[in-house]
Short mmCIF file of C-alpha atoms in Angstrom, two decimals:
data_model
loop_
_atom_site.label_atom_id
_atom_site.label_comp_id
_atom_site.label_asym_id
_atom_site.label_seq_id
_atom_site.Cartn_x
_atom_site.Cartn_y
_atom_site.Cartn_z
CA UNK U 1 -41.83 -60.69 -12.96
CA UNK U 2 -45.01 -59.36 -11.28
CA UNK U 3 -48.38 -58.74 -12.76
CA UNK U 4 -47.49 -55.04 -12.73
CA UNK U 5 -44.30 -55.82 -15.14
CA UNK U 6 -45.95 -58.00 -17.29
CA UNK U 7 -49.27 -55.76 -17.49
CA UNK U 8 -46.43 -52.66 -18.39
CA UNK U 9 -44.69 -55.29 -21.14
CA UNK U 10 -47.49 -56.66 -22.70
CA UNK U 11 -48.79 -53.23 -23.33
CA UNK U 12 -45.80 -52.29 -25.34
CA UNK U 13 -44.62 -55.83 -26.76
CA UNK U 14 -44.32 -54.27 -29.96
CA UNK U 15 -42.16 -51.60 -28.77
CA UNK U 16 -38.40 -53.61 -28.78
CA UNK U 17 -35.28 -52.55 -26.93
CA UNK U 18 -32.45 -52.23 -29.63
CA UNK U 19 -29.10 -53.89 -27.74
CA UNK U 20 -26.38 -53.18 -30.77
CA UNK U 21 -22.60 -55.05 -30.21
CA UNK U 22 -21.44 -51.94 -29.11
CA UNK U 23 -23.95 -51.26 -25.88
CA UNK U 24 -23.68 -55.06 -24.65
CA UNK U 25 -20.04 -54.79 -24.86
CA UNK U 26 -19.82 -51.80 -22.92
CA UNK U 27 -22.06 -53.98 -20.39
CA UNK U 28 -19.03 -56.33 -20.11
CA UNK U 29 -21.42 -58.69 -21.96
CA UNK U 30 -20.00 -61.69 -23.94
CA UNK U 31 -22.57 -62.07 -26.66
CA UNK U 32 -20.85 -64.88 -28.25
CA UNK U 33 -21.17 -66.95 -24.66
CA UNK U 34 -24.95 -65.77 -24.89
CA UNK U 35 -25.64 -66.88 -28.16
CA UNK U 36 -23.26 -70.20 -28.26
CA UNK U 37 -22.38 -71.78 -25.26
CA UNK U 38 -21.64 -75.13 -25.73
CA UNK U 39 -23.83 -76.05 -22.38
CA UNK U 40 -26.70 -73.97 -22.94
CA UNK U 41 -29.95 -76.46 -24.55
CA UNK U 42 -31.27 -75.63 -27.83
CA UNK U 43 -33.98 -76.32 -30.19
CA UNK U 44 -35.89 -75.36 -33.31
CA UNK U 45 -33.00 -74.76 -36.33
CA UNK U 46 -29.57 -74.85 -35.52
CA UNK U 47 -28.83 -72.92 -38.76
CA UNK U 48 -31.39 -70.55 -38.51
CA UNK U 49 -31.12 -66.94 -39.64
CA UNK U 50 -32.79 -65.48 -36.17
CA UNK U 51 -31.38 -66.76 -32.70
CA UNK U 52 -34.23 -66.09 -29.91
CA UNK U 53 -32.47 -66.41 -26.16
CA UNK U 54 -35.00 -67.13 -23.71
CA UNK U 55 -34.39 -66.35 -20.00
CA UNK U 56 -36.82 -68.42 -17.52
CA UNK U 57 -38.20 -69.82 -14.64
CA UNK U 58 -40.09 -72.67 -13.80
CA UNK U 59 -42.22 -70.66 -11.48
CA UNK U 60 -42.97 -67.36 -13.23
CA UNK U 61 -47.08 -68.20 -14.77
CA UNK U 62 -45.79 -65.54 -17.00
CA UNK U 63 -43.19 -67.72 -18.94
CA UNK U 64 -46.24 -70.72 -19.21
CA UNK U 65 -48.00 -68.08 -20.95
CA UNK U 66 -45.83 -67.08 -23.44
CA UNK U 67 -44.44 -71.17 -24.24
CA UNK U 68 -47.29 -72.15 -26.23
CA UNK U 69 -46.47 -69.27 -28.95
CA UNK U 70 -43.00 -69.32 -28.64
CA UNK U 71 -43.23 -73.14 -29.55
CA UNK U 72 -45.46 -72.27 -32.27
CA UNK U 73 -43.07 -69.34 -33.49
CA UNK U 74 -39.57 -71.67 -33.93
CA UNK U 75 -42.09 -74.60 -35.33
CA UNK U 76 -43.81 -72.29 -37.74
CA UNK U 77 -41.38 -70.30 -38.61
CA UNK U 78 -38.41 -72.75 -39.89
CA UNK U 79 -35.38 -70.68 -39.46
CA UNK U 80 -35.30 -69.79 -35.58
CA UNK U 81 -32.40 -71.26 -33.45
CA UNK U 82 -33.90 -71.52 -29.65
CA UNK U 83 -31.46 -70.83 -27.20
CA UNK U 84 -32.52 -72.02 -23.40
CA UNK U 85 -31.37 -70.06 -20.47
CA UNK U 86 -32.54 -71.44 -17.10
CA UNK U 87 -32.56 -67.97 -14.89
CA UNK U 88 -34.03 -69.41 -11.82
CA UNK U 89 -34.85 -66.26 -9.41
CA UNK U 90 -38.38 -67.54 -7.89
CA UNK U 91 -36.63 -69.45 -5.11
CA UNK U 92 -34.95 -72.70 -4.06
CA UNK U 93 -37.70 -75.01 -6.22
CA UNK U 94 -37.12 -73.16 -9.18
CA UNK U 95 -33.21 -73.90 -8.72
CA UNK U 96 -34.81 -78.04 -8.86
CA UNK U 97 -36.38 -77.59 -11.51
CA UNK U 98 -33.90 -76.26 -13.39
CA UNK U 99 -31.13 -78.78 -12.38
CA UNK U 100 -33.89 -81.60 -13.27
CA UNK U 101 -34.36 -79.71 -17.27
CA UNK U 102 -30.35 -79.89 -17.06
CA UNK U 103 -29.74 -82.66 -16.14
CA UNK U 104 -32.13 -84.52 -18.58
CA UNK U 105 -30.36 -82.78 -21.26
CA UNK U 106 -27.55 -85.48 -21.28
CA UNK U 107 -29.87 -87.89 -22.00
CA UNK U 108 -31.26 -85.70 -25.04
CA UNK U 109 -34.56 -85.11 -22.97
CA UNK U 110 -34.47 -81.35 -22.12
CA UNK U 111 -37.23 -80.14 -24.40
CA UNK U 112 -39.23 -82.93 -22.77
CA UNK U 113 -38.86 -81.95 -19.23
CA UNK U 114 -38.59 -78.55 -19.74
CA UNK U 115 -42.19 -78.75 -21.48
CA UNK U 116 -43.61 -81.11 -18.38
CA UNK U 117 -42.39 -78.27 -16.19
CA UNK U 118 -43.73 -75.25 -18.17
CA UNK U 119 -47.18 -76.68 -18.52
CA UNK U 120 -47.59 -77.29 -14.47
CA UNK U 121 -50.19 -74.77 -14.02
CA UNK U 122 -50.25 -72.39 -11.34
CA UNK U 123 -47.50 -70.62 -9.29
CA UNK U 124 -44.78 -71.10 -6.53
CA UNK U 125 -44.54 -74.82 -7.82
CA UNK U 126 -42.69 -77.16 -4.85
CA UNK U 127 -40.06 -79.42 -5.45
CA UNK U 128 -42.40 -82.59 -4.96
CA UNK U 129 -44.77 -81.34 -7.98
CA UNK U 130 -42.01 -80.70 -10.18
CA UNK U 131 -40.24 -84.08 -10.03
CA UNK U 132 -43.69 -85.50 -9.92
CA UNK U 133 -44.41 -83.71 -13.58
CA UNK U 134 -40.97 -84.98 -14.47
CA UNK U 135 -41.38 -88.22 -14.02
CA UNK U 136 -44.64 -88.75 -15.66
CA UNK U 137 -42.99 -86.83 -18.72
CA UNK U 138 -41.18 -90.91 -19.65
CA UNK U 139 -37.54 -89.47 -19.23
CA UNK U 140 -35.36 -91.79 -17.41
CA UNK U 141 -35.45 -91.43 -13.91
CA UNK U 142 -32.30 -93.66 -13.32
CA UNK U 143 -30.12 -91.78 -15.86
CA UNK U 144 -31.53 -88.56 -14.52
CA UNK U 145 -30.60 -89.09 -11.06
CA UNK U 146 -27.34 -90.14 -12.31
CA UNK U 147 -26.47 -87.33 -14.52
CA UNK U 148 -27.51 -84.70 -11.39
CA UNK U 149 -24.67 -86.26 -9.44
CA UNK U 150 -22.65 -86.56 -12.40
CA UNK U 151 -22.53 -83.27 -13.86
CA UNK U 152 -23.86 -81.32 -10.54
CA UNK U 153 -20.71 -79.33 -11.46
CA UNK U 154 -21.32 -78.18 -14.95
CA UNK U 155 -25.01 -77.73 -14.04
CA UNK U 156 -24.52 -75.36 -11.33
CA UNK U 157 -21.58 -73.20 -13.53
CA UNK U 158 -24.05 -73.15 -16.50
CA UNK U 159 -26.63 -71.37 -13.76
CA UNK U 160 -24.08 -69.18 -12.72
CA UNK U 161 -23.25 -68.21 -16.10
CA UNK U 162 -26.82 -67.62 -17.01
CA UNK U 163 -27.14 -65.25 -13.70
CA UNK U 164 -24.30 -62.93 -14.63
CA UNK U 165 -25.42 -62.57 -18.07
CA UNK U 166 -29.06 -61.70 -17.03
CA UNK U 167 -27.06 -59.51 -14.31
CA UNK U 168 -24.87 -58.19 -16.74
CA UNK U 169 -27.63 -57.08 -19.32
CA UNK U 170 -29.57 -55.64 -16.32
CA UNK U 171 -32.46 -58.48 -16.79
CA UNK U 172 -35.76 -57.29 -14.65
CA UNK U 173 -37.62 -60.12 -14.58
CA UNK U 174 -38.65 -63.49 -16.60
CA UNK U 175 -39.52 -64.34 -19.14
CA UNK U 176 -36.86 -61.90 -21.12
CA UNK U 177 -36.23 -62.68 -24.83
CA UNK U 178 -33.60 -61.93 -26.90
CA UNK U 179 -34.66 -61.68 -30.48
CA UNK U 180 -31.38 -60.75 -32.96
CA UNK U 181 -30.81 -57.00 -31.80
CA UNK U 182 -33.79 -56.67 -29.90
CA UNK U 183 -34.45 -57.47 -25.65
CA UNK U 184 -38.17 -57.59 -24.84
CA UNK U 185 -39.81 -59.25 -22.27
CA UNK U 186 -43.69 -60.63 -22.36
CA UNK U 187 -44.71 -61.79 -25.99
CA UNK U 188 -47.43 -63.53 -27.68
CA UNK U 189 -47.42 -64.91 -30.90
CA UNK U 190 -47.90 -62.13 -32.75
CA UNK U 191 -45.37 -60.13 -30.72
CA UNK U 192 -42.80 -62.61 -31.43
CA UNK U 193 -43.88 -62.74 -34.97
CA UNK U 194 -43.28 -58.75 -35.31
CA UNK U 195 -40.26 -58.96 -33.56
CA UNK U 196 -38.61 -61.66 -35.41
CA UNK U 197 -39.46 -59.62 -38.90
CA UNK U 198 -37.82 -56.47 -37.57
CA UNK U 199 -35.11 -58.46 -36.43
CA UNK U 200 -34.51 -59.94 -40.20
CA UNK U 201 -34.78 -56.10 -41.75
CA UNK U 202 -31.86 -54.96 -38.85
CA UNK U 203 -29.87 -57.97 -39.53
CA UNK U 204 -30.38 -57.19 -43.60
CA UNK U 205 -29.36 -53.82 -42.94
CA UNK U 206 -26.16 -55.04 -41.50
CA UNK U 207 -27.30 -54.32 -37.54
CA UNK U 208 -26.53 -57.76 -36.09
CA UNK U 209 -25.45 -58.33 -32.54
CA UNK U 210 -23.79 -61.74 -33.62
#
């Protein structure tokens, strides 16, 4: 996402894009394999009323910006399930990173790498700084390196997976958020505040993409 897109998204971050069942369908768009696949890392409440699906890259400054209040959104909030998709489209170091987050997420550490990536600061991030971050973040380098052979597999599918169903919704850029019915791309905490209540009245009303 360029400073252009995210200058253009900011300005209308309250403005959502409604995505019904019926329009990602027609996309060829399996919303249950968005919302619930079994691979895909997860946080905040795993019963919560509001799923959030956030599509990222290690190297986009625009995803560090939004973290810090998406964090605080699913803490605050209570009842949002966080759904992880690692889209990495910046180049081959975003690919590492994202294969290190993965990979850590068989030991139970991907919230803790993914959060020593995210808060590198700066842009076009090499490979060298990210496993540098990652292994001053205390995950276990041994078991990491393991797992990346181990599941190289599964880890590269899951990517794939995540590409064609940024592809298939016609993604432009990171950091893209799915919030209940709604796609949107740069938030704040506000903006993710407003979009989660709209997304509770549409669901209410009976307009759920689930």
């Amino acid at each position: 996402m360029d400073r252009r897109q995210f200058c253009r998204a900011a300005a209308v971050a309250p403005l959502f894009i409604a995505m019904s069942r019926q329009e990602a369908l027609a996309q060829d768009v399996d919303v249950k394999t968005i919302l619930h696949d079994p691979e895909a890392p997860e946080a905040g409440n795993p019963k919560g009323d509001v799923t959030i699906v956030a599509f990222s890259d290690y190297n986009c400054p625009f995803c560090k910006k939004s973290e810090p209040d998406l964090n605080r959104i699913v803490k605050e909030d209570g009842k949002v399930r966080l759904v992880y998709k690692d889209w990495p489209i910046l180049g081959e170091a975003s690919v590492y990173g994202a294969q290190l987050a993965l990979a850590a997420k068989h030991q139970g550490k991907y919230d803790l790498v993914h959060h020593a990536l995210m808060s590198i600061p700066g842009k076009k991030i090499s490979k060298p700084k990210m496993l540098e971050a990652v292994k001053a973040s205390g995950v276990d380098m041994a078991r990491l390196n393991a797992d990346l052979k181990t599941h190289s597999a599964s880890i590269a599918a899951l990517l794939k997976r995540n590409m064609n169903q940024a592809d298939a919704l016609g993604l432009q850029g990171t950091p893209t958020f799915l919030i209940g019915p709604f796609r949107t791309m740069a938030l704040d905490y506000s903006g993710f505040k407003e979009a989660l209540a709209e997304a509770r009245r549409r669901q209410a009303a009976g307009d759920r993409v689930e």
